[in-house]
Coordinates of C-alpha atoms and ligand atoms in Angstrom, one line a residue:
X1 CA 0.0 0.0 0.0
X2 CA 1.7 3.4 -0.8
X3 CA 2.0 6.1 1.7
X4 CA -0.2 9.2 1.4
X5 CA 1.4 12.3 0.3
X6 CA 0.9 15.5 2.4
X7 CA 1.2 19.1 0.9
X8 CA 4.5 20.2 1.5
X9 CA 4.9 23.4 3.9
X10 CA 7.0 25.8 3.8
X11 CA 7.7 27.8 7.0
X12 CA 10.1 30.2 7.7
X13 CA 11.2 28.5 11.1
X14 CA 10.8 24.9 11.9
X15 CA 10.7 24.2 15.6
X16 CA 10.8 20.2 16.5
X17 CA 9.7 19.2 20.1
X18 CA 7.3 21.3 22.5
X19 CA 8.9 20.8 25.7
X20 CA 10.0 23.6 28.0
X21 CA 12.9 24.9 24.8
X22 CA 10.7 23.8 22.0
X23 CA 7.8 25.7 23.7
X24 CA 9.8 29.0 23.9
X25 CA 11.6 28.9 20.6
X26 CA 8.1 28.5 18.7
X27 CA 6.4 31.5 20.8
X28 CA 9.3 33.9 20.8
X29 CA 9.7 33.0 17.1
X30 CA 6.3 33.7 16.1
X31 CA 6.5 37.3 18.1
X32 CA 9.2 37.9 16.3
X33 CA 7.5 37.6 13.3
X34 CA 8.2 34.5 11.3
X35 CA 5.8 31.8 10.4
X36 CA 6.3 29.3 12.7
X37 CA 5.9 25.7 12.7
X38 CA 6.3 23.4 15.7
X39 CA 6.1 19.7 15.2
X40 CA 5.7 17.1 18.2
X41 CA 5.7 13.4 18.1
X42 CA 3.6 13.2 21.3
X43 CA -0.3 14.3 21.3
X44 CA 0.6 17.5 24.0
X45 CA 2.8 20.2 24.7
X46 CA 5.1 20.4 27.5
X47 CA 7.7 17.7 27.3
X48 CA 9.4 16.1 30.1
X49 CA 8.7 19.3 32.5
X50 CA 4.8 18.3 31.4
X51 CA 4.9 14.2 31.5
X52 CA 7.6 13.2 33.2
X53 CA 5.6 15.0 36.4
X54 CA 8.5 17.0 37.9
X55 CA 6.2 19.4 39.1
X56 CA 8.9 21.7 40.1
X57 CA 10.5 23.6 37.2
X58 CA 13.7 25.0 38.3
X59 CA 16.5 27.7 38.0
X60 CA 14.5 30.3 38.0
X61 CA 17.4 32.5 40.2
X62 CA 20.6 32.2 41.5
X63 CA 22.1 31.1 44.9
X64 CA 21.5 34.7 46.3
X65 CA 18.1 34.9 45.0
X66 CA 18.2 37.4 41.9
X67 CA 16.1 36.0 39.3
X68 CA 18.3 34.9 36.1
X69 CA 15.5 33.7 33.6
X70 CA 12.4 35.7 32.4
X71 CA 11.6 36.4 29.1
X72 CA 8.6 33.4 27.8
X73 CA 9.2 31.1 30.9
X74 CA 8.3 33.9 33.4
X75 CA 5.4 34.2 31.0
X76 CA 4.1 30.9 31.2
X77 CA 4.6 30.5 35.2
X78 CA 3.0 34.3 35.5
X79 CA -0.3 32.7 33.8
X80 CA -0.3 29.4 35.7
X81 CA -0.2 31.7 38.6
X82 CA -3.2 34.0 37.6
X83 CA -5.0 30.0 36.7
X84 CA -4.0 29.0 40.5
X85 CA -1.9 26.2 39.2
X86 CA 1.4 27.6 40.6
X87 CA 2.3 29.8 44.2
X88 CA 4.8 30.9 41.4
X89 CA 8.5 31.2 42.9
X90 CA 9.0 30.5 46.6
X91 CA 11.9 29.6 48.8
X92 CA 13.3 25.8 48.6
X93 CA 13.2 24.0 51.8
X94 CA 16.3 22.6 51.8
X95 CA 18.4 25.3 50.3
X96 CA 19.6 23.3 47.4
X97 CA 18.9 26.2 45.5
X98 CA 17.1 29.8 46.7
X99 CA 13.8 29.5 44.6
X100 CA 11.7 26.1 43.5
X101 CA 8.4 26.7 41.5
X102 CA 5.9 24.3 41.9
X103 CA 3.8 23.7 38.7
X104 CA 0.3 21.6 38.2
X105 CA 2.0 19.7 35.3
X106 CA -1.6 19.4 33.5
X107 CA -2.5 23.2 33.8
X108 CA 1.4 24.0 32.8
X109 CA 0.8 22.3 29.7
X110 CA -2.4 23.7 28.9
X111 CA -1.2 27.6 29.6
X112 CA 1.7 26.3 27.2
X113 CA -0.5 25.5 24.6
X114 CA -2.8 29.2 25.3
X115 CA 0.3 30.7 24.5
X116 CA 1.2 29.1 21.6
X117 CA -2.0 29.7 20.2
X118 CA -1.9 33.7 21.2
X119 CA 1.7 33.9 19.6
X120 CA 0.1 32.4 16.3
X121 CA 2.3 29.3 16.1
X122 CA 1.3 26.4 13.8
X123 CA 1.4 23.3 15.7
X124 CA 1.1 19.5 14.7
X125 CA 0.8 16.9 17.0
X126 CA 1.3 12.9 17.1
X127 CA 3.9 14.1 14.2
X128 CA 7.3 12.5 14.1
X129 CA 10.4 13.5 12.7
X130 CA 12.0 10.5 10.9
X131 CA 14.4 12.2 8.3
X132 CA 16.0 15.0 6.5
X133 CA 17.5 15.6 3.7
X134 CA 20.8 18.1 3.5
X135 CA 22.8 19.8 0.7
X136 CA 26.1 20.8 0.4
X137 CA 26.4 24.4 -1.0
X138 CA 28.6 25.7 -3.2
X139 CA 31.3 27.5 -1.9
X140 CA 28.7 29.5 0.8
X141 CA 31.2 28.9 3.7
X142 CA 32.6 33.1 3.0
X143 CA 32.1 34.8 6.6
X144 CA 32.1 31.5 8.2
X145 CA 29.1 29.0 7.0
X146 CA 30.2 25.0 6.5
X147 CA 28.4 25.3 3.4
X148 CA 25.5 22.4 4.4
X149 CA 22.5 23.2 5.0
X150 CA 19.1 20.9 6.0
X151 CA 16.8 21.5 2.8
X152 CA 14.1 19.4 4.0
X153 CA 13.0 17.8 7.1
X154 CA 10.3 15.0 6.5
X155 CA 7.8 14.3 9.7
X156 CA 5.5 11.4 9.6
X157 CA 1.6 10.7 11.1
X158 CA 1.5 7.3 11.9
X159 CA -1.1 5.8 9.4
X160 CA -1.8 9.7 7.7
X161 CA 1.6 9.4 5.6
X162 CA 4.8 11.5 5.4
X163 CA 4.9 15.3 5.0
X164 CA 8.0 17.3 3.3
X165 CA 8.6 20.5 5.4
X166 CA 10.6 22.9 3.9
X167 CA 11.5 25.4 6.1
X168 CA 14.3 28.5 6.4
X169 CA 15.7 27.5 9.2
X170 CA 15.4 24.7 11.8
X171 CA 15.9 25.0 15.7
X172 CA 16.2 21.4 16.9
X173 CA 14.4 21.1 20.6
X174 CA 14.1 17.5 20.4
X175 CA 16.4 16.9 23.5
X176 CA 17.8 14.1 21.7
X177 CA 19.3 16.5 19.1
X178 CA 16.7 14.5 16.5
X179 CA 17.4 16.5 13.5
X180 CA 21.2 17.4 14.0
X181 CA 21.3 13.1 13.9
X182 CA 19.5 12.7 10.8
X183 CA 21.4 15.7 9.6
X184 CA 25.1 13.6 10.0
X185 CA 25.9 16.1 12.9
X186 CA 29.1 14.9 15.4
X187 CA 28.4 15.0 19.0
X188 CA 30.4 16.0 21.8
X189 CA 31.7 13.2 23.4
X190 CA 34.0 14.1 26.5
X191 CA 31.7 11.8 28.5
X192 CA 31.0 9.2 26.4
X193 CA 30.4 6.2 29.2
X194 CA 28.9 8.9 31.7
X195 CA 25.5 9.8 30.1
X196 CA 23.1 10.3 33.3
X197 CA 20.5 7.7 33.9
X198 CA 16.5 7.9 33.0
X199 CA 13.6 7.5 35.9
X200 CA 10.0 7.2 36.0
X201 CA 8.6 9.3 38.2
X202 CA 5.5 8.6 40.0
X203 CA 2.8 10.7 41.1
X204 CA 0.7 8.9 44.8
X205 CA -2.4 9.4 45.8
X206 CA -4.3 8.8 49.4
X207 CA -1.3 9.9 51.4
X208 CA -2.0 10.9 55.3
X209 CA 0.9 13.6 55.7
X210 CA 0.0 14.0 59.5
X211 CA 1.9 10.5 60.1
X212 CA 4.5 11.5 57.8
X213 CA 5.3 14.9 58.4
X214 CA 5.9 13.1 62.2
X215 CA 8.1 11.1 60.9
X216 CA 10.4 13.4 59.2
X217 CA 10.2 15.7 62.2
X218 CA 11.1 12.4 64.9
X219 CA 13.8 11.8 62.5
X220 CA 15.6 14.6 61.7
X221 CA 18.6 12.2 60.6
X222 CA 16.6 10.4 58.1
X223 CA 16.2 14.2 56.4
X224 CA 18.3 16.5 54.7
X225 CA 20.0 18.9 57.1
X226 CA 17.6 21.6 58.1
X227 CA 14.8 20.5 55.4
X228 CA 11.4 22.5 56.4
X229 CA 8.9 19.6 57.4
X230 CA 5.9 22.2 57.7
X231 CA 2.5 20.8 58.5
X232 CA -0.1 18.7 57.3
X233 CA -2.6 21.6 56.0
X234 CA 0.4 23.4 53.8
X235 CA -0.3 23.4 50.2
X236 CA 3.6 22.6 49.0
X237 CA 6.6 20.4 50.6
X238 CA 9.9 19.3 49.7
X239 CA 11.4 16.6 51.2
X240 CA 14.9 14.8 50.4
X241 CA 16.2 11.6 52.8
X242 CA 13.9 8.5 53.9
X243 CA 17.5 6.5 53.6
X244 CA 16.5 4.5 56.4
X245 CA 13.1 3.0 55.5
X246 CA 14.4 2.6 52.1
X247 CA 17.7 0.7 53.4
X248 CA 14.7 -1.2 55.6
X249 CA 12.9 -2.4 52.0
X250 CA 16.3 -3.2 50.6
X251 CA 17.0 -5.4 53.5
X252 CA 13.6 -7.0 53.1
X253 CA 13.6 -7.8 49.8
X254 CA 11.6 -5.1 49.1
X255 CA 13.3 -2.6 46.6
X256 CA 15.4 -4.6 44.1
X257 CA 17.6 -1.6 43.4
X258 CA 19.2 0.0 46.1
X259 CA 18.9 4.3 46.9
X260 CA 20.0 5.7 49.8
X261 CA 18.0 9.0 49.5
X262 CA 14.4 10.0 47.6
X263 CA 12.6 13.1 46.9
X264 CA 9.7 13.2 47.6
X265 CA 7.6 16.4 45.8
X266 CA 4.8 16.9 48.8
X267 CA 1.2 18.3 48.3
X268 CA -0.1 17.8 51.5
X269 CA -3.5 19.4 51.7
X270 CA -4.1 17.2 48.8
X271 CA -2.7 13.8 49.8
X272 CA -0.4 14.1 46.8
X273 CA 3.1 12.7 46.9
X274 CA 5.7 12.8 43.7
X275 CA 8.3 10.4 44.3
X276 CA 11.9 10.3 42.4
X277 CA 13.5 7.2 43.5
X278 CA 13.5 4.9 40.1
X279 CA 16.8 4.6 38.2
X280 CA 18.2 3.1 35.8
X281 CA 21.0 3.0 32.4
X282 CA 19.5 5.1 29.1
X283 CA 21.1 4.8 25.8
X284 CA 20.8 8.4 24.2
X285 CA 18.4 8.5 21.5
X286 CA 17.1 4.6 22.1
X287 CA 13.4 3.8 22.2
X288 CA 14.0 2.7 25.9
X289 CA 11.8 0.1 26.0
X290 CA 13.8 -2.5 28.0
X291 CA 14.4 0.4 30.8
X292 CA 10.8 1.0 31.0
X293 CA 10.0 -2.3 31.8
X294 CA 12.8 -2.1 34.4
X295 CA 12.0 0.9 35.5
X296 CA 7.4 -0.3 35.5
X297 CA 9.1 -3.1 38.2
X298 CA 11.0 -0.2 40.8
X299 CA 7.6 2.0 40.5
X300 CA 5.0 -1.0 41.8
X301 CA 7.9 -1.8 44.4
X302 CA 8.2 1.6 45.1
X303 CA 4.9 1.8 45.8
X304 CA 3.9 -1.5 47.9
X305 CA 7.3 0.1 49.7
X306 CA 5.3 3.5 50.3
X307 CA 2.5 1.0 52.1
X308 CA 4.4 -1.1 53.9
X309 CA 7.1 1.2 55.7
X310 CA 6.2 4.5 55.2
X311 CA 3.8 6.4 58.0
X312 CA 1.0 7.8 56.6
X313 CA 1.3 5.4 53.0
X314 CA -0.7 2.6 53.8
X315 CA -3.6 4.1 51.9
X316 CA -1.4 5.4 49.1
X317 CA -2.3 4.3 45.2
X318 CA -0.9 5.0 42.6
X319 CA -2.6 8.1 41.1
X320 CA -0.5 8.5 37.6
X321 CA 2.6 7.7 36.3
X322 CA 5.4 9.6 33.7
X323 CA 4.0 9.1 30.6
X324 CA 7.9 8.0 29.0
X325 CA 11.2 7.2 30.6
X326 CA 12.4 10.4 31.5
X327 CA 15.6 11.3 30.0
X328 CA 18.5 13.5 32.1
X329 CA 20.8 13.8 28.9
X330 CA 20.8 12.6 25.9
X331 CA 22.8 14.0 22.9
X332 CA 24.7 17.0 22.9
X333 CA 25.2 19.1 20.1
X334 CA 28.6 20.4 18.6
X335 CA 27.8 24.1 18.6
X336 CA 30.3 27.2 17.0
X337 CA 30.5 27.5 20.9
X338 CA 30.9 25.0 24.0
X339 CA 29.6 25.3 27.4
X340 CA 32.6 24.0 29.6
X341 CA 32.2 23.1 34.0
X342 CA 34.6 25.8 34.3
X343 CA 32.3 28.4 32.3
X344 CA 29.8 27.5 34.7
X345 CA 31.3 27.1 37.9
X346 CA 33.6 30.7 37.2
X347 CA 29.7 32.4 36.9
X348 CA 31.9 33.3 33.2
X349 CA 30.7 36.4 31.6
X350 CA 30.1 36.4 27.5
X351 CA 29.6 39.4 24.8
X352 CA 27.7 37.2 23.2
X353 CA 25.4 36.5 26.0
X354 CA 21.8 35.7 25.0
X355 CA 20.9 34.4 28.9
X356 CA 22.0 33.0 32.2
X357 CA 21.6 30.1 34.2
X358 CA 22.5 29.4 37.6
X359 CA 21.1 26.0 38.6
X360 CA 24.1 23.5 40.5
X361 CA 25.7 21.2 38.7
X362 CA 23.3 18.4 39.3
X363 CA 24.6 14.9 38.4
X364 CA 23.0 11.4 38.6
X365 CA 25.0 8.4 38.4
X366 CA 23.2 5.4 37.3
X367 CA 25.9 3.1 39.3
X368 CA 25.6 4.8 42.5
X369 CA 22.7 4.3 45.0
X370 CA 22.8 8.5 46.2
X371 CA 20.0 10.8 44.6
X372 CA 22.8 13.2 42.6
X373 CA 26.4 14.6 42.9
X374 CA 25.8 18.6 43.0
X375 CA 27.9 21.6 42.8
X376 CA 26.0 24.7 44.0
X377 CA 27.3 27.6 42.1
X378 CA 28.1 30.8 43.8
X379 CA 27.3 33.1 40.9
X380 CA 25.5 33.1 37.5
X381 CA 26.7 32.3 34.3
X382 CA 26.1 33.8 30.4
X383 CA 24.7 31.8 27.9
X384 CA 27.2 32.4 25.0
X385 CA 24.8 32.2 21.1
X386 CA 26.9 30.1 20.1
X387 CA 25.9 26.9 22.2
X388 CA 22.6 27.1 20.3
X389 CA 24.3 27.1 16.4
X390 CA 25.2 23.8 14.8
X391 CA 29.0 23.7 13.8
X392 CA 28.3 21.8 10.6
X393 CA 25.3 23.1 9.4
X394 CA 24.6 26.1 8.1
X395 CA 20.4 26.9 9.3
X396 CA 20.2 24.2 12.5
X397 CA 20.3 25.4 15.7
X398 CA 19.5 23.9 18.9
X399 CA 18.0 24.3 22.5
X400 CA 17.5 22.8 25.2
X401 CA 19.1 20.2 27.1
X402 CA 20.7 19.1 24.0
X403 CA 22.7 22.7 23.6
X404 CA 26.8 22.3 23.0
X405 CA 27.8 21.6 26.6
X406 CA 30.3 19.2 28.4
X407 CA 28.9 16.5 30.5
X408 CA 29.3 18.5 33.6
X409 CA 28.2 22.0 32.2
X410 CA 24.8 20.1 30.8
X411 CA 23.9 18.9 34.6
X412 CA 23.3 22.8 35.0
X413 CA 21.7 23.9 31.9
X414 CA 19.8 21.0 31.8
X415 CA 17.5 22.2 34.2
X416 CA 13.9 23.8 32.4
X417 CA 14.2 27.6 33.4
X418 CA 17.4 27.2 31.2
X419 CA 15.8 25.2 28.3
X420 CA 13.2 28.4 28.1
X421 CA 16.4 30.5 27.7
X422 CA 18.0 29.0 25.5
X423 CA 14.6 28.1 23.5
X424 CA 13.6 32.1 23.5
X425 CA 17.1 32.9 22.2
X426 CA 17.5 30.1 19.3
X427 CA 13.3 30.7 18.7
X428 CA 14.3 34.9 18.2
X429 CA 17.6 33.9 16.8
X430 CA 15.8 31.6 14.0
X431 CA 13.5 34.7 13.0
X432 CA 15.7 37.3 13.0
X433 CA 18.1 35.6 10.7
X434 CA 15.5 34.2 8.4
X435 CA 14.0 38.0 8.1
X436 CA 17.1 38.8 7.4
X437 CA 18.4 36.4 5.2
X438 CA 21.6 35.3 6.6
X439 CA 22.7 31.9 8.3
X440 CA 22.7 32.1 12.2
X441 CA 26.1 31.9 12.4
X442 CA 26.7 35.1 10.9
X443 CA 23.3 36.8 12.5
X444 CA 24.2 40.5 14.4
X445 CA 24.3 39.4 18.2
X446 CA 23.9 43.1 19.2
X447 CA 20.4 43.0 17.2
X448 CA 19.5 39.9 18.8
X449 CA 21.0 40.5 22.4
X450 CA 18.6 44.3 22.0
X451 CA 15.8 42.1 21.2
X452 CA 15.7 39.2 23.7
X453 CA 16.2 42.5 25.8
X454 CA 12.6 43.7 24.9
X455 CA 11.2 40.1 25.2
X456 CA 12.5 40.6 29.1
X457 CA 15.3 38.1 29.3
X458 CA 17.5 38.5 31.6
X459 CA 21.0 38.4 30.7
X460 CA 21.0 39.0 26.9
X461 CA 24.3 41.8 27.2
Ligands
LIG501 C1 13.6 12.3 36.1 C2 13.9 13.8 35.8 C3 13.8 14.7 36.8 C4 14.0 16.0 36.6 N1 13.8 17.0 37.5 C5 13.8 18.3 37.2 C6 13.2 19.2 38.1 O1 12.8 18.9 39.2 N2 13.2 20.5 37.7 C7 13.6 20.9 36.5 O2 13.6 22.1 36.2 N3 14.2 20.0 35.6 C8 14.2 18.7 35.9 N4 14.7 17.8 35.0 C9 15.4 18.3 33.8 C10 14.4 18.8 32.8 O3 13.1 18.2 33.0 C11 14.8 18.5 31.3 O4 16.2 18.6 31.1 C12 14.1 19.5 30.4 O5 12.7 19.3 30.6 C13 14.4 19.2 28.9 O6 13.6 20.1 28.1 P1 13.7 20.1 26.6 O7 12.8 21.1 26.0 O8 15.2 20.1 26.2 O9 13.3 18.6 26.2 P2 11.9 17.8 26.4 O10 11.1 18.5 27.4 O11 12.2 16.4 26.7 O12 11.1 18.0 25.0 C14 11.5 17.4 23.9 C15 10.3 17.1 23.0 O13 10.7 16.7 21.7 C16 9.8 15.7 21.3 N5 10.4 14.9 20.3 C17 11.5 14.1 20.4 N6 11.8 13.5 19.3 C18 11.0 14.0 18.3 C19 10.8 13.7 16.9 N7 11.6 12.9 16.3 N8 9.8 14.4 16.3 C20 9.0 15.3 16.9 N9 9.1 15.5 18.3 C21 10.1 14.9 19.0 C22 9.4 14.9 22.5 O14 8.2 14.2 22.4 C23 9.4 16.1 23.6 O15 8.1 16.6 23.8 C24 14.5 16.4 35.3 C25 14.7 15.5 34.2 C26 14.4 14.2 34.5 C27 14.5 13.2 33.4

């Protein structure tokens, strides 16, 4: 049977992937004034922030509390805020970092998609991007291009056929760096053997925090130094330890893979509970099927665990659960432009700064049994453009957690107030230079900084 053939579109900029980058770089493209495409393989906006329910996004400021990222991810916790599905920015309890923002996953995705469809953005959904097709140009590398560019990126409905999209330029959001693969990109690869390891996280419902909030305060040493327990009635928790009930389930048989510390993401006036505690190896850009079978086996022990040894649990169900294997890293992009561990941990100033970030260096190991290896950084740090523009192509750029970045530098920029940073500059980046008619690479930073300016980022010198 022969596939059906779609009209071919022609946008100027292609965004692929609506999580928290892909999200950004299609509104602020759109308001810049390009027509905008953004193509998703799943059926929603939002991404891992969305599905894998972190309901925290974080980053939002730095360890003294100034606020590093505004600009379209202010915007979108500013709405969820006048919604009621966010207290917006408010102290973390355990001074991992100054600010947390607690987010209703469902009601984040949704004001997502209200702004998407104020900012004019084409979207299609259940759409996958399965292949590309690239030219080499002739002689166009004067001032600096490699002379390949990506002149078609073909996306697929599953039963509906293929579609051709030729657009101007591409910003890949993907956060497996999707179309920079299919494009014959390079990767870095400082950290081959170190890529960080995938979870499913797991939402509980029927918890009784009264019990458990006792615990945690009768137990101080099961806790994170001076965590906040608060009460039973408070809308929002955070809470990091429970080593020695889990060491208990390990001992019992209970937990087939051993963790010495969970975080648990508390509603208590609502009997809510997210738990991080499943763990295991991800291949970048795999299907992950095999660790989501794994992983299916830690979250039902994890929760007949909860039950069984944890006060307050014994009526706790399992209310929902990530909707994919969440994915810490995956592949990075070569950029023009490399975020390095000591760019980050320096706080390193850049002309060509298009935003900050400022979130530690936060580092899962999938050998090790402890939540993360972090380095709290004392300062903020520029985003230099040129983590976002392919070194190989002449119209891809990236954002996202897939951005040019060394192993270590990525456990910082990973983190979602960063992707909307880095997906506002590519998304206004994109525009600008196809207005324009020049290749990123060559696009006037000044014009671009004085615009992400007016957009309210922070950070764009
Ligand atoms: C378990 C876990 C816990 C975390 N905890 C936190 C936390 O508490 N706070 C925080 O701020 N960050 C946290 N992070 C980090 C953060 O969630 C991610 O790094 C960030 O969400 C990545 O955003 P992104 O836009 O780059 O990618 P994503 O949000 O993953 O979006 C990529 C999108 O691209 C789509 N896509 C992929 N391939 C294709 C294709 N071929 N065609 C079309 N579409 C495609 C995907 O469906 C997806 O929607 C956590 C991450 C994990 C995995």
């Amino acid at each position: 049977m022969s596939r059906t053939e779609n009209p071919v579109l022609t946008p100027q900029v292609l965004v692929v992937g609506a999580g928290s980058a892909g999200t950004a770089a299609a509104i602020a493209a759109a308001e810049t004034g390009a027509d905008t495409l953004l193509v998703e393989a799943s059926g929603h906006v939002g991404g891992t922030l969305a599905r894998q329910l972190l309901e925290h996004s974080a980053g939002f400021h730095d360890a003294a509390g100034n606020q590093v990222t505004g600009g379209v991810g202010q915007r979108i916790v500013t709405l969820l805020q006048e919604y009621g599905g966010s207290p917006g920015h408010i102290p973390d309890d355990v001074s991992y970092t100054a600010t947390r923002t607690p987010v209703n996953h469902s009601e984040l995705s949704m004001c997502e998609a209200v702004l998407l469809r104020r900012a004019g953005v084409h979207l299609l959904l259940n759409t996958v991007v399965v292949d590309v097709e690239t030219a080499a140009g002739t002689g166009g590398n004067e001032g600096g291009g490699t002379g390949t560019t990506v002149t078609a990126v073909v996306a697929e409905i599953p039963g509906r056929g293929r579609t051709t999209i030729r657009p101007g330029i591409v910003v890949d959001c993907s956060g497996d760096a999707v179309v920079f693969a299919l494009a014959g990109a390079s990767f870095q690869t400082d950290r081959a053997d170190a890529t960080q390891p995938g979870s499913l996280l797991l939402k509980l419902g029927g918890v009784d925090y009264a019990p458990l909030l006792k615990y945690a305060a009768d137990n101080p040493d099961d806790l994170r130094p001076d965590s906040r327990i608060g009460a039973a009635g408070d809308d929002h928790a955070n809470l990091w330890g429970f080593g020695k009930l889990l060491a208990r389930g390990h001992a019992d048989g209970r937990l087939s893979w051993r963790r010495t510390e969970m975080h648990l993401a508390a509603w208590p006036s609502r009997g809510e509970a997210v738990l991080n505690l499943t763990r295991t190896a991800v291949e970048p850009g795999a299907s992950h099927g095999d660790a989501y079978l794994k992983l299916a086996q830690q979250v039902m022990e994890t929760v007949a665990w909860f039950r069984e040894y944890v006060p307050g649990g014994r009526l706790a169900y399992l209310a929902e659960v990530a909707d994919r294997v969440g994915v810490r890293e995956s592949r990075r992009i070569r950029g023009v432009v490399t975020l390095t561990e000591d760019d980050v941990k320096q706080g390193r100033r850049s002309a060509q700064s298009v935003g900050q970030g400022a979130f530690p260096i936060d580092v899962h190991d999938a050998n090790s049994a402890g939540l993360s290896h972090t380095d709290g950084l004392a300062s903020a740090y520029d985003i230099p453009y040129g983590i976002l523009v392919g070194a190989e192509h002449d119209n891809l750029l990236a954002a996202g957690r897939c951005v040019s970045s060394t192993h270590e530098a990525n456990g910082s920029a990973r983190i979602t107030a960063t992707c909307f940073a880095t997906g506002e500059a590519a998304g206004t980046a994109a525009a600008l230079a196809v207005l324009d008619g020049v290749a990123p690479r060559l696009l006037d930073v000044g014009e671009l900084q004085a615009r992400l300016r007016q957009r309210g980022v922070i950070g764009a010198r």
